[in-house]
Coordinates of C-alpha atoms and ligand atoms in Angstrom, one line a residue:
M1 CA -16.7 -32.6 2.9
S2 CA -19.6 -30.2 2.4
A3 CA -19.1 -27.2 0.0
L4 CA -17.8 -24.0 1.6
H5 CA -19.5 -20.7 0.5
V6 CA -17.7 -17.6 1.6
V7 CA -19.7 -14.4 2.1
I8 CA -17.8 -11.1 2.9
L9 CA -19.7 -8.1 4.2
A10 CA -18.3 -4.8 2.8
A11 CA -21.3 -2.6 2.3
G12 CA -21.2 -0.6 5.5
K13 CA -21.3 3.2 5.6
S14 CA -17.9 3.5 7.4
T15 CA -19.3 6.4 9.5
R16 CA -16.4 6.2 12.0
M17 CA -13.7 6.6 9.3
K18 CA -15.0 10.1 8.6
S19 CA -14.1 9.5 4.9
A20 CA -15.6 10.2 1.5
R21 CA -14.3 6.7 0.5
P22 CA -15.6 3.4 1.8
K23 CA -13.5 2.0 4.6
V24 CA -12.6 -1.2 2.7
V25 CA -10.6 0.6 0.0
H26 CA -8.4 2.5 2.5
E27 CA -4.9 1.4 2.1
L28 CA -3.2 -1.0 4.5
G29 CA 0.3 -2.4 3.8
G30 CA 0.0 -1.1 0.2
L31 CA -3.2 -2.9 -0.5
P32 CA -6.9 -2.0 -0.2
L33 CA -8.1 -3.2 3.2
I34 CA -10.5 -5.7 1.6
E35 CA -7.7 -7.4 -0.4
H36 CA -6.3 -8.8 2.8
V37 CA -9.4 -10.8 3.7
L38 CA -9.6 -11.9 0.0
R39 CA -6.1 -13.2 0.1
T40 CA -6.9 -15.2 3.2
V41 CA -9.9 -16.7 1.4
D42 CA -7.8 -17.5 -1.6
R43 CA -6.0 -20.1 0.5
L44 CA -9.2 -21.9 1.3
S45 CA -10.8 -24.0 -1.4
A46 CA -14.2 -22.3 -1.4
A47 CA -17.0 -23.3 -3.8
S48 CA -18.0 -19.6 -4.1
T49 CA -17.1 -16.2 -2.8
T50 CA -19.7 -13.5 -2.5
L51 CA -19.0 -9.9 -1.7
V52 CA -21.8 -7.7 -0.3
I53 CA -21.1 -4.2 -1.4
G54 CA -23.2 -1.0 -1.1
H55 CA -21.7 2.2 0.3
G56 CA -19.1 3.3 -2.3
A57 CA -19.8 0.2 -4.4
D58 CA -18.1 1.6 -7.4
D59 CA -14.9 2.4 -5.5
V60 CA -14.9 -1.2 -4.1
R61 CA -15.4 -2.7 -7.6
A62 CA -12.6 -0.5 -9.0
A63 CA -10.2 -1.5 -6.2
L64 CA -10.9 -5.2 -7.1
K65 CA -10.9 -4.9 -10.9
G66 CA -7.9 -7.2 -11.2
R67 CA -9.7 -10.1 -9.4
S68 CA -11.8 -12.8 -10.9
G69 CA -14.1 -15.4 -9.4
L70 CA -16.0 -13.0 -7.1
Q71 CA -19.8 -12.6 -7.1
F72 CA -21.0 -9.2 -6.1
V73 CA -24.4 -8.4 -4.5
V74 CA -25.5 -4.9 -3.7
Q75 CA -27.0 -4.0 -0.4
S76 CA -28.9 -0.7 -0.6
P77 CA -29.8 0.9 1.7
Q78 CA -27.4 -0.4 4.3
L79 CA -29.5 -1.5 7.2
G80 CA -27.0 -3.5 9.2
T81 CA -24.9 -6.7 9.1
G82 CA -28.0 -9.0 9.3
H83 CA -29.6 -7.2 6.4
A84 CA -26.3 -7.4 4.5
L85 CA -26.1 -11.1 4.8
R86 CA -29.7 -11.5 3.6
Q87 CA -28.7 -10.0 0.3
A88 CA -26.6 -13.1 -0.4
E89 CA -29.7 -15.3 -0.3
P90 CA -30.4 -15.3 -4.1
V91 CA -26.8 -16.3 -4.8
L92 CA -26.8 -19.2 -2.4
A93 CA -30.4 -20.4 -3.1
G94 CA -30.5 -24.0 -3.9
R95 CA -27.0 -24.7 -2.7
S96 CA -26.1 -26.8 0.4
G97 CA -23.0 -26.8 2.6
T98 CA -21.4 -24.3 5.0
V99 CA -21.4 -20.5 4.8
L100 CA -18.2 -18.9 6.2
L101 CA -19.1 -15.3 6.9
L102 CA -16.4 -12.7 7.2
Y103 CA -16.4 -8.9 7.7
A104 CA -14.1 -7.1 5.2
D105 CA -12.7 -4.9 7.9
V106 CA -10.8 -7.7 9.8
P107 CA -7.6 -7.9 7.8
L108 CA -5.1 -9.8 9.9
L109 CA -7.1 -13.0 9.9
E110 CA -5.2 -16.2 8.9
S111 CA -6.5 -18.9 6.7
N112 CA -5.6 -21.8 9.1
T113 CA -7.8 -20.1 11.7
L114 CA -10.7 -20.2 9.3
T115 CA -10.0 -23.9 8.6
R116 CA -10.0 -24.6 12.3
L117 CA -13.3 -22.8 12.7
V118 CA -15.0 -24.8 9.9
E119 CA -13.6 -28.0 11.2
A120 CA -14.8 -27.3 14.7
H121 CA -18.2 -26.3 13.3
H122 CA -18.5 -29.7 11.4
A123 CA -17.2 -31.7 14.4
A124 CA -19.8 -30.2 16.7
Q125 CA -22.5 -30.6 14.0
A126 CA -23.6 -27.1 15.0
A127 CA -26.0 -24.9 13.1
A128 CA -23.6 -22.0 13.7
T129 CA -20.2 -21.5 15.2
V130 CA -18.8 -18.1 16.3
L131 CA -15.1 -17.3 16.5
T132 CA -14.3 -15.4 19.7
A133 CA -11.3 -14.3 21.8
S134 CA -10.6 -12.4 25.0
L135 CA -9.4 -8.8 25.0
D136 CA -8.0 -6.7 27.8
D137 CA -9.7 -3.7 26.2
P138 CA -12.9 -5.1 24.5
Y139 CA -14.2 -1.6 23.8
G140 CA -16.2 -1.4 20.5
Y141 CA -16.7 -5.1 20.0
G142 CA -19.9 -7.2 20.5
R143 CA -19.6 -9.1 23.8
I144 CA -20.2 -12.9 24.2
V145 CA -22.8 -13.4 26.8
R146 CA -22.9 -17.0 28.2
D147 CA -25.6 -18.7 30.3
A148 CA -25.1 -20.4 33.7
T149 CA -23.9 -23.6 31.9
G150 CA -21.3 -21.6 29.9
Q151 CA -23.3 -21.9 26.7
L152 CA -23.3 -19.0 24.3
A153 CA -26.6 -17.2 25.1
R154 CA -26.4 -14.1 22.9
I155 CA -24.1 -11.4 21.5
V156 CA -24.6 -7.9 22.8
E157 CA -23.2 -4.8 21.0
E158 CA -21.2 -2.2 22.9
R159 CA -23.9 0.4 22.5
D160 CA -26.7 -1.9 23.7
A161 CA -24.7 -3.5 26.6
S162 CA -25.4 -3.0 30.3
G163 CA -22.6 -2.1 32.7
D164 CA -22.1 -5.8 33.6
E165 CA -22.1 -6.9 30.0
R166 CA -19.5 -4.2 29.1
A167 CA -17.2 -5.8 31.6
I168 CA -17.2 -9.1 29.6
R169 CA -13.9 -9.5 27.9
E170 CA -14.8 -12.2 25.4
I171 CA -15.6 -10.5 22.1
N172 CA -17.4 -11.5 18.9
S173 CA -14.9 -11.5 16.0
G174 CA -17.6 -11.1 13.3
I175 CA -16.5 -14.4 11.8
Y176 CA -19.0 -17.3 11.8
A177 CA -19.6 -20.7 10.2
F178 CA -23.2 -21.4 9.4
A179 CA -25.0 -24.5 8.2
L180 CA -26.6 -23.1 5.0
E181 CA -29.9 -24.9 5.5
P182 CA -31.6 -23.0 8.4
L183 CA -29.7 -19.7 7.9
F184 CA -31.8 -17.5 5.5
A185 CA -35.1 -18.6 6.9
A186 CA -33.9 -17.6 10.4
L187 CA -32.5 -14.2 9.3
G188 CA -36.0 -13.2 8.2
G189 CA -36.8 -13.1 11.9
L190 CA -34.2 -10.4 12.8
A191 CA -35.6 -7.1 14.2
T192 CA -34.2 -3.6 14.6
D193 CA -34.9 -3.0 18.3
N194 CA -31.4 -1.8 19.2
A195 CA -29.5 1.4 19.8
Q196 CA -28.7 1.8 16.1
G197 CA -32.1 0.7 14.7
E198 CA -30.2 -1.8 12.4
Y199 CA -30.7 -5.5 11.6
Y200 CA -27.8 -6.9 13.7
L201 CA -26.6 -10.2 12.4
T202 CA -25.4 -10.9 15.9
D203 CA -29.0 -11.3 17.1
F204 CA -29.1 -14.6 15.2
V205 CA -27.5 -16.2 18.3
A206 CA -30.5 -15.6 20.7
M207 CA -32.9 -16.5 17.9
Y208 CA -31.1 -19.8 17.1
R209 CA -31.2 -20.6 20.8
R210 CA -34.9 -20.0 21.0
R211 CA -35.4 -22.3 18.1
G212 CA -33.3 -25.0 19.6
L213 CA -30.5 -24.7 17.0
R214 CA -27.1 -25.5 18.2
V215 CA -24.7 -22.5 18.4
E216 CA -21.0 -23.2 19.3
T217 CA -18.0 -21.0 19.8
L218 CA -14.3 -21.4 19.0
M219 CA -12.2 -19.2 21.2
L220 CA -8.7 -18.2 20.1
D221 CA -5.8 -17.8 22.5
S222 CA -4.9 -14.4 21.0
A223 CA -7.2 -11.7 19.6
D224 CA -4.5 -10.1 17.5
E225 CA -5.7 -11.5 14.2
L226 CA -9.3 -10.5 15.0
R227 CA -8.6 -6.8 15.2
G228 CA -11.3 -5.0 13.3
I229 CA -10.9 -1.6 11.7
N230 CA -13.5 1.0 12.5
T231 CA -11.5 4.2 12.8
R232 CA -8.3 5.6 11.4
V233 CA -6.8 4.9 14.8
D234 CA -7.5 1.2 14.3
L235 CA -6.1 1.5 10.8
A236 CA -2.8 2.8 12.2
D237 CA -2.7 0.2 15.0
V238 CA -3.3 -2.7 12.6
A239 CA -0.8 -1.3 10.1
R240 CA 1.8 -1.3 12.9
L241 CA 1.0 -5.0 13.8
M242 CA 1.2 -5.9 10.1
R243 CA 4.5 -4.1 9.6
T244 CA 6.0 -5.8 12.6
R245 CA 5.0 -9.2 11.2
R246 CA 6.2 -8.3 7.7
N247 CA 9.6 -6.9 8.9
R248 CA 10.2 -9.9 11.0
T249 CA 9.6 -12.3 8.1
L250 CA 12.0 -10.3 5.9
M251 CA 14.7 -10.2 8.6
L252 CA 14.4 -14.0 9.1
S253 CA 14.7 -14.4 5.3
G254 CA 18.1 -12.7 5.3
V255 CA 17.4 -8.9 4.9
T256 CA 19.0 -6.5 7.4
L257 CA 16.6 -3.7 8.6
E258 CA 18.7 -1.3 10.6
D259 CA 15.7 0.2 12.3
P260 CA 12.6 -2.0 11.8
D261 CA 10.5 0.5 13.8
T262 CA 10.8 3.2 11.1
T263 CA 10.9 0.9 8.0
F264 CA 7.7 0.7 6.0
I265 CA 7.6 -2.2 3.6
D266 CA 4.4 -3.1 1.7
E267 CA 3.1 -6.6 1.6
D268 CA 4.0 -7.4 -2.0
V269 CA 7.6 -6.1 -1.9
T270 CA 10.3 -8.6 -2.4
I271 CA 13.9 -8.2 -1.2
G272 CA 17.0 -10.4 -1.8
A273 CA 19.3 -11.8 0.9
D274 CA 22.1 -9.6 2.4
T275 CA 20.4 -6.4 1.3
I276 CA 20.6 -3.7 4.0
I277 CA 17.8 -1.3 4.5
G278 CA 18.5 1.9 6.4
P279 CA 16.2 3.8 8.8
G280 CA 13.1 5.6 7.5
V281 CA 13.0 3.8 4.2
E282 CA 9.6 3.2 2.5
L283 CA 9.3 0.4 0.0
Q284 CA 5.9 0.4 -1.7
G285 CA 3.6 -1.5 -4.1
R286 CA 5.3 -4.1 -6.3
T287 CA 8.9 -3.0 -5.6
A288 CA 11.4 -5.8 -6.0
I289 CA 15.0 -5.4 -4.7
G290 CA 17.8 -7.8 -5.5
E291 CA 20.6 -9.3 -3.3
R292 CA 23.4 -7.4 -1.6
C293 CA 21.9 -4.0 -2.1
R294 CA 22.0 -1.1 0.2
V295 CA 19.2 1.4 0.6
R296 CA 20.2 4.3 2.8
A297 CA 18.1 6.4 5.2
G298 CA 14.9 8.1 4.1
S299 CA 14.5 6.8 0.5
R300 CA 11.2 5.9 -1.0
L301 CA 10.7 3.3 -3.8
T302 CA 7.3 2.8 -5.3
H303 CA 6.8 0.0 -7.9
A304 CA 10.6 0.0 -8.5
T305 CA 12.7 -2.9 -9.8
V306 CA 16.2 -2.9 -8.4
G307 CA 18.9 -5.5 -9.5
D308 CA 21.6 -7.0 -7.3
D309 CA 24.5 -5.0 -5.8
V310 CA 22.8 -1.7 -6.2
T311 CA 23.5 1.2 -3.8
I312 CA 20.7 3.7 -3.2
L313 CA 22.1 6.5 -1.1
D314 CA 20.1 8.7 1.3
R315 CA 16.7 10.5 0.5
C316 CA 16.0 9.2 -3.0
V317 CA 12.6 8.9 -4.6
I318 CA 12.3 6.2 -7.3
V319 CA 8.9 5.5 -8.9
E320 CA 7.9 2.9 -11.5
S321 CA 11.5 2.6 -12.8
T322 CA 14.3 0.1 -13.0
V323 CA 17.8 0.3 -11.5
A324 CA 20.1 -2.3 -13.0
R325 CA 22.8 -4.4 -11.2
G326 CA 25.6 -2.5 -9.6
A327 CA 24.2 1.0 -10.2
V328 CA 24.6 3.8 -7.6
V329 CA 21.8 6.3 -7.1
G330 CA 21.7 9.3 -4.8
P331 CA 21.8 11.0 -2.4
Y332 CA 18.8 13.1 -3.3
S333 CA 18.0 11.7 -6.7
H334 CA 14.5 11.7 -8.2
I335 CA 13.8 8.9 -10.7
R336 CA 10.4 9.4 -12.1
P337 CA 8.3 6.8 -14.0
Q338 CA 9.5 4.8 -17.0
S339 CA 13.1 5.4 -16.3
V340 CA 16.0 2.9 -16.5
V341 CA 19.3 3.3 -14.7
G342 CA 21.6 0.9 -16.6
E343 CA 24.1 -1.6 -15.1
G344 CA 26.8 0.1 -13.2
A345 CA 25.5 3.6 -14.0
H346 CA 25.6 6.5 -11.5
V347 CA 23.0 9.1 -10.8
G348 CA 24.0 11.6 -8.2
N349 CA 22.7 14.4 -6.0
F350 CA 19.8 16.5 -7.3
V351 CA 19.5 14.7 -10.5
E352 CA 16.0 14.1 -11.9
L353 CA 15.2 11.5 -14.5
K354 CA 11.9 11.3 -16.2
K355 CA 11.0 8.7 -18.9
T356 CA 14.8 8.4 -19.4
T357 CA 17.2 5.5 -20.0
L358 CA 20.7 6.0 -18.8
G359 CA 22.8 3.3 -20.4
P360 CA 25.3 1.0 -18.7
G361 CA 28.3 2.7 -17.1
S362 CA 27.0 6.2 -17.8
K363 CA 27.2 8.9 -15.2
A364 CA 24.9 11.9 -14.3
N365 CA 26.5 12.8 -11.0
H366 CA 25.2 16.3 -10.2
L367 CA 22.3 18.7 -10.6
A368 CA 20.8 17.6 -13.9
Y369 CA 17.3 17.2 -15.5
L370 CA 17.1 14.4 -18.0
G371 CA 13.6 14.0 -19.4
D372 CA 12.4 11.9 -22.4
A373 CA 16.0 11.1 -23.1
T374 CA 17.6 7.9 -24.4
I375 CA 21.2 7.9 -23.3
G376 CA 23.7 5.2 -24.4
A377 CA 26.6 3.5 -22.6
K378 CA 29.6 5.2 -21.0
V379 CA 28.1 8.7 -21.4
N380 CA 29.2 11.5 -19.1
I381 CA 26.5 14.0 -18.3
G382 CA 28.2 17.1 -16.7
A383 CA 26.8 19.0 -13.7
G384 CA 23.8 21.2 -14.5
T385 CA 22.9 19.6 -17.8
I386 CA 19.3 20.1 -18.8
T387 CA 17.3 18.4 -21.5
C388 CA 14.8 21.1 -22.7
N389 CA 12.1 18.6 -23.6
Y390 CA 9.0 20.8 -23.4
D391 CA 8.2 23.7 -25.7
G392 CA 5.0 24.5 -23.8
V393 CA 2.9 22.3 -26.1
S394 CA 4.6 19.0 -26.7
K395 CA 7.4 16.9 -25.2
H396 CA 10.4 16.1 -27.5
P397 CA 13.0 13.4 -27.2
T398 CA 16.8 13.7 -26.8
I399 CA 19.1 11.0 -28.0
I400 CA 22.6 10.8 -26.6
E401 CA 24.6 8.0 -28.2
D402 CA 27.4 5.9 -26.6
G403 CA 30.5 7.5 -25.3
V404 CA 29.3 11.1 -25.5
F405 CA 30.7 13.7 -23.1
I406 CA 28.3 16.5 -22.2
G407 CA 30.1 19.5 -20.6
S408 CA 28.6 21.1 -17.5
D409 CA 25.8 23.6 -17.7
S410 CA 24.7 22.6 -21.2
Q411 CA 21.2 22.8 -22.5
L412 CA 20.1 20.2 -25.0
I413 CA 17.1 21.7 -26.8
A414 CA 15.0 18.7 -28.0
P415 CA 14.4 17.1 -30.4
V416 CA 18.1 16.6 -30.8
V417 CA 20.6 13.8 -31.4
I418 CA 24.1 13.9 -29.9
G419 CA 26.1 11.5 -32.1
K420 CA 28.3 8.7 -30.9
G421 CA 31.6 9.7 -29.2
S422 CA 31.0 13.4 -29.6
Y423 CA 31.8 16.2 -27.1
V424 CA 29.5 19.1 -26.1
A425 CA 31.5 22.0 -24.7
A426 CA 30.5 23.2 -21.2
G427 CA 27.9 26.0 -21.2
S428 CA 26.5 25.1 -24.7
S429 CA 23.0 25.6 -25.8
I430 CA 22.6 22.8 -28.4
V431 CA 19.8 23.4 -30.9
K432 CA 20.8 21.1 -33.7
D433 CA 22.1 17.5 -34.0
V434 CA 25.8 16.9 -33.2
P435 CA 27.5 14.5 -35.6
A436 CA 29.5 11.5 -34.2
D437 CA 33.0 12.3 -33.0
A438 CA 32.5 16.1 -33.3
L439 CA 32.9 18.8 -30.8
A440 CA 30.0 21.2 -30.5
I441 CA 30.5 24.6 -28.9
A442 CA 27.4 26.8 -28.7
R443 CA 28.0 29.7 -26.4
G444 CA 29.1 33.3 -26.7
R445 CA 32.8 33.8 -27.4
Q446 CA 34.9 35.1 -24.5
E447 CA 36.6 38.5 -24.9
N448 CA 39.1 39.6 -22.2
K449 CA 39.4 43.4 -21.9
L450 CA 42.9 43.8 -20.5
E451 CA 43.4 46.2 -17.5
W452 CA 39.7 47.2 -17.6
A453 CA 39.2 46.5 -13.8
A454 CA 42.4 48.3 -12.8
R455 CA 41.3 51.4 -14.7
L456 CA 37.8 51.3 -13.1
R457 CA 39.4 51.3 -9.6
E458 CA 41.7 54.2 -10.5
Q459 CA 38.7 56.3 -11.6
Q460 CA 36.8 55.5 -8.4
G461 CA 39.8 56.5 -6.1
P462 CA 40.3 55.0 -2.6
P463 CA 37.3 53.3 -0.9
K464 CA 35.2 55.6 1.2
K465 CA 34.9 55.1 4.9
R466 CA 31.5 54.0 6.0
T467 CA 29.5 56.5 8.0
Ligands
UD1_501 C1 -19.4 -6.0 14.2 C2 -20.3 -6.9 15.1 C3 -19.6 -7.0 16.5 C4 -18.2 -7.5 16.3 C5 -17.4 -6.7 15.3 C6 -16.1 -7.4 15.0 C7 -22.6 -6.6 14.4 C8 -23.9 -6.0 14.7 N1 -21.6 -6.3 15.2 O1 -19.5 -4.7 14.8 O2 -20.4 -7.9 17.3 O3 -17.6 -7.5 17.6 O4 -18.1 -6.5 14.1 O5 -15.3 -6.6 14.2 O6 -22.5 -7.4 13.4 N2 -21.7 -4.0 6.8 C9 -22.5 -4.1 5.7 N3 -23.7 -3.6 5.7 C10 -24.3 -2.9 6.7 C11 -23.4 -2.8 7.9 C12 -22.2 -3.3 7.9 O7 -22.0 -4.8 4.7 O8 -25.4 -2.5 6.6 C13 -20.3 -4.5 6.8 C14 -19.2 -3.4 7.0 O9 -18.8 -2.9 5.7 C15 -18.1 -4.2 7.7 C16 -18.9 -5.3 8.5 O10 -20.1 -5.4 7.9 O11 -17.2 -4.8 6.8 C17 -19.0 -4.9 10.0 O12 -19.7 -3.7 10.1 P1 -19.3 -2.7 11.3 O13 -20.3 -1.6 11.2 O14 -17.8 -2.4 11.2 O15 -19.6 -3.5 12.6 P2 -19.0 -3.3 14.0 O16 -19.6 -2.2 14.7 O17 -17.5 -3.4 13.9
CA502 CA1 -16.1 -3.3 12.3

């Protein structure tokens, strides 16, 4: 087997995206667009992978900072796909084998398709092999022009095509296998005599033909995985295809999606069997959900870890936090980063947690703000409890030990420790630590003025008629 060198073009100006950011860092399925093609390449055993970057190069590098084993080359200025590939010449100089060229904006591509392309290329002993497919609506793609014998004659871009050529439905995928040896010498012969004044890589076909080099095609039955992303409309279309594929895989693995059409689950999310996901749910990033859970309508989980047998009721937002086995959250709860909802704990409606641990079996059922708090086991947080964690300058911690009962509408002014097994009376403003097993009452004493209201009404006489 000859060595496989992958080159991915990602330097383009992304004009049609109308974006300040390069196209290949736009998000698709919770990942930067370019990550999809890289994952496909990961499954091949390539001798090298080279990425041609240029427009927004820093953004692209930042999006890929977790990855190793990539060689970057910079194309500047960006003068077209042919010019982009030429930038890889120094990296591949002195090597031999096959170049697999990919465009970074074709994310649905599958690795076994690439393997098939390389195999076909070798079997035909071709100098180049182009991956193609037929599309009902080929608008925007380069068209495959064949000669009278059916041989590939050239590729013509949409903008440069005649009326007849536009009617051709076979499209260029932008994916090619090249024998390394004649490639770079030939690319030196590309010209810019086209509608965009760019060095089109696709012109290599006609040039190879003129030089008597063998160019083959491999035509796929379906063009679905060759969909390129040029505009935000394409991005939405491909996201829909990807979502359908992802949701189907999840359902077949034992997850119930009540309405797959409105369920948005990112590529890296994992979900255990017999979990039921309601309509309009978004599961993002590295979210992991256990078995037998229920996530009700309209909730969003981003980088969340959820144990088995958890219930997340309607319209919750959970970000970078953990919900342990058997807990119940929602409806309308907001769990902000670095929070932990302990095993069997309950977080109810309009409760916000921020950087807070709620221990096993504890309950915060209604209308509370718990920030920078460490709350033990079997604690009851009454309705309307607020941890006053911010003094305008710094954040301060609140510690609530096991078995504490916080009465409704209390303010806990941090830093403060509420000792094990103690009670805080409803409506208290707690400014100092409460010892274990104590009762803290910190509110104005009530005075009842007897008959006061009756006397008032006497003074006022009978109610006046409205005029
Ligand atoms: C290209 C092909 C077209 C094919 C289609 C498939 C050419 C001339 N046309 O058109 O035949 O049907 O892809 O999706 O190749 N890029 C660079 N540097 C540049 C220009 C582009 O690195 O100077 C990169 C882009 O970032 C992108 C890829 O090359 O990842 C393709 O460029 P794009 O402008 O999207 O080409 P298309 O018009 O889609
Ligand atoms: Ca494209």
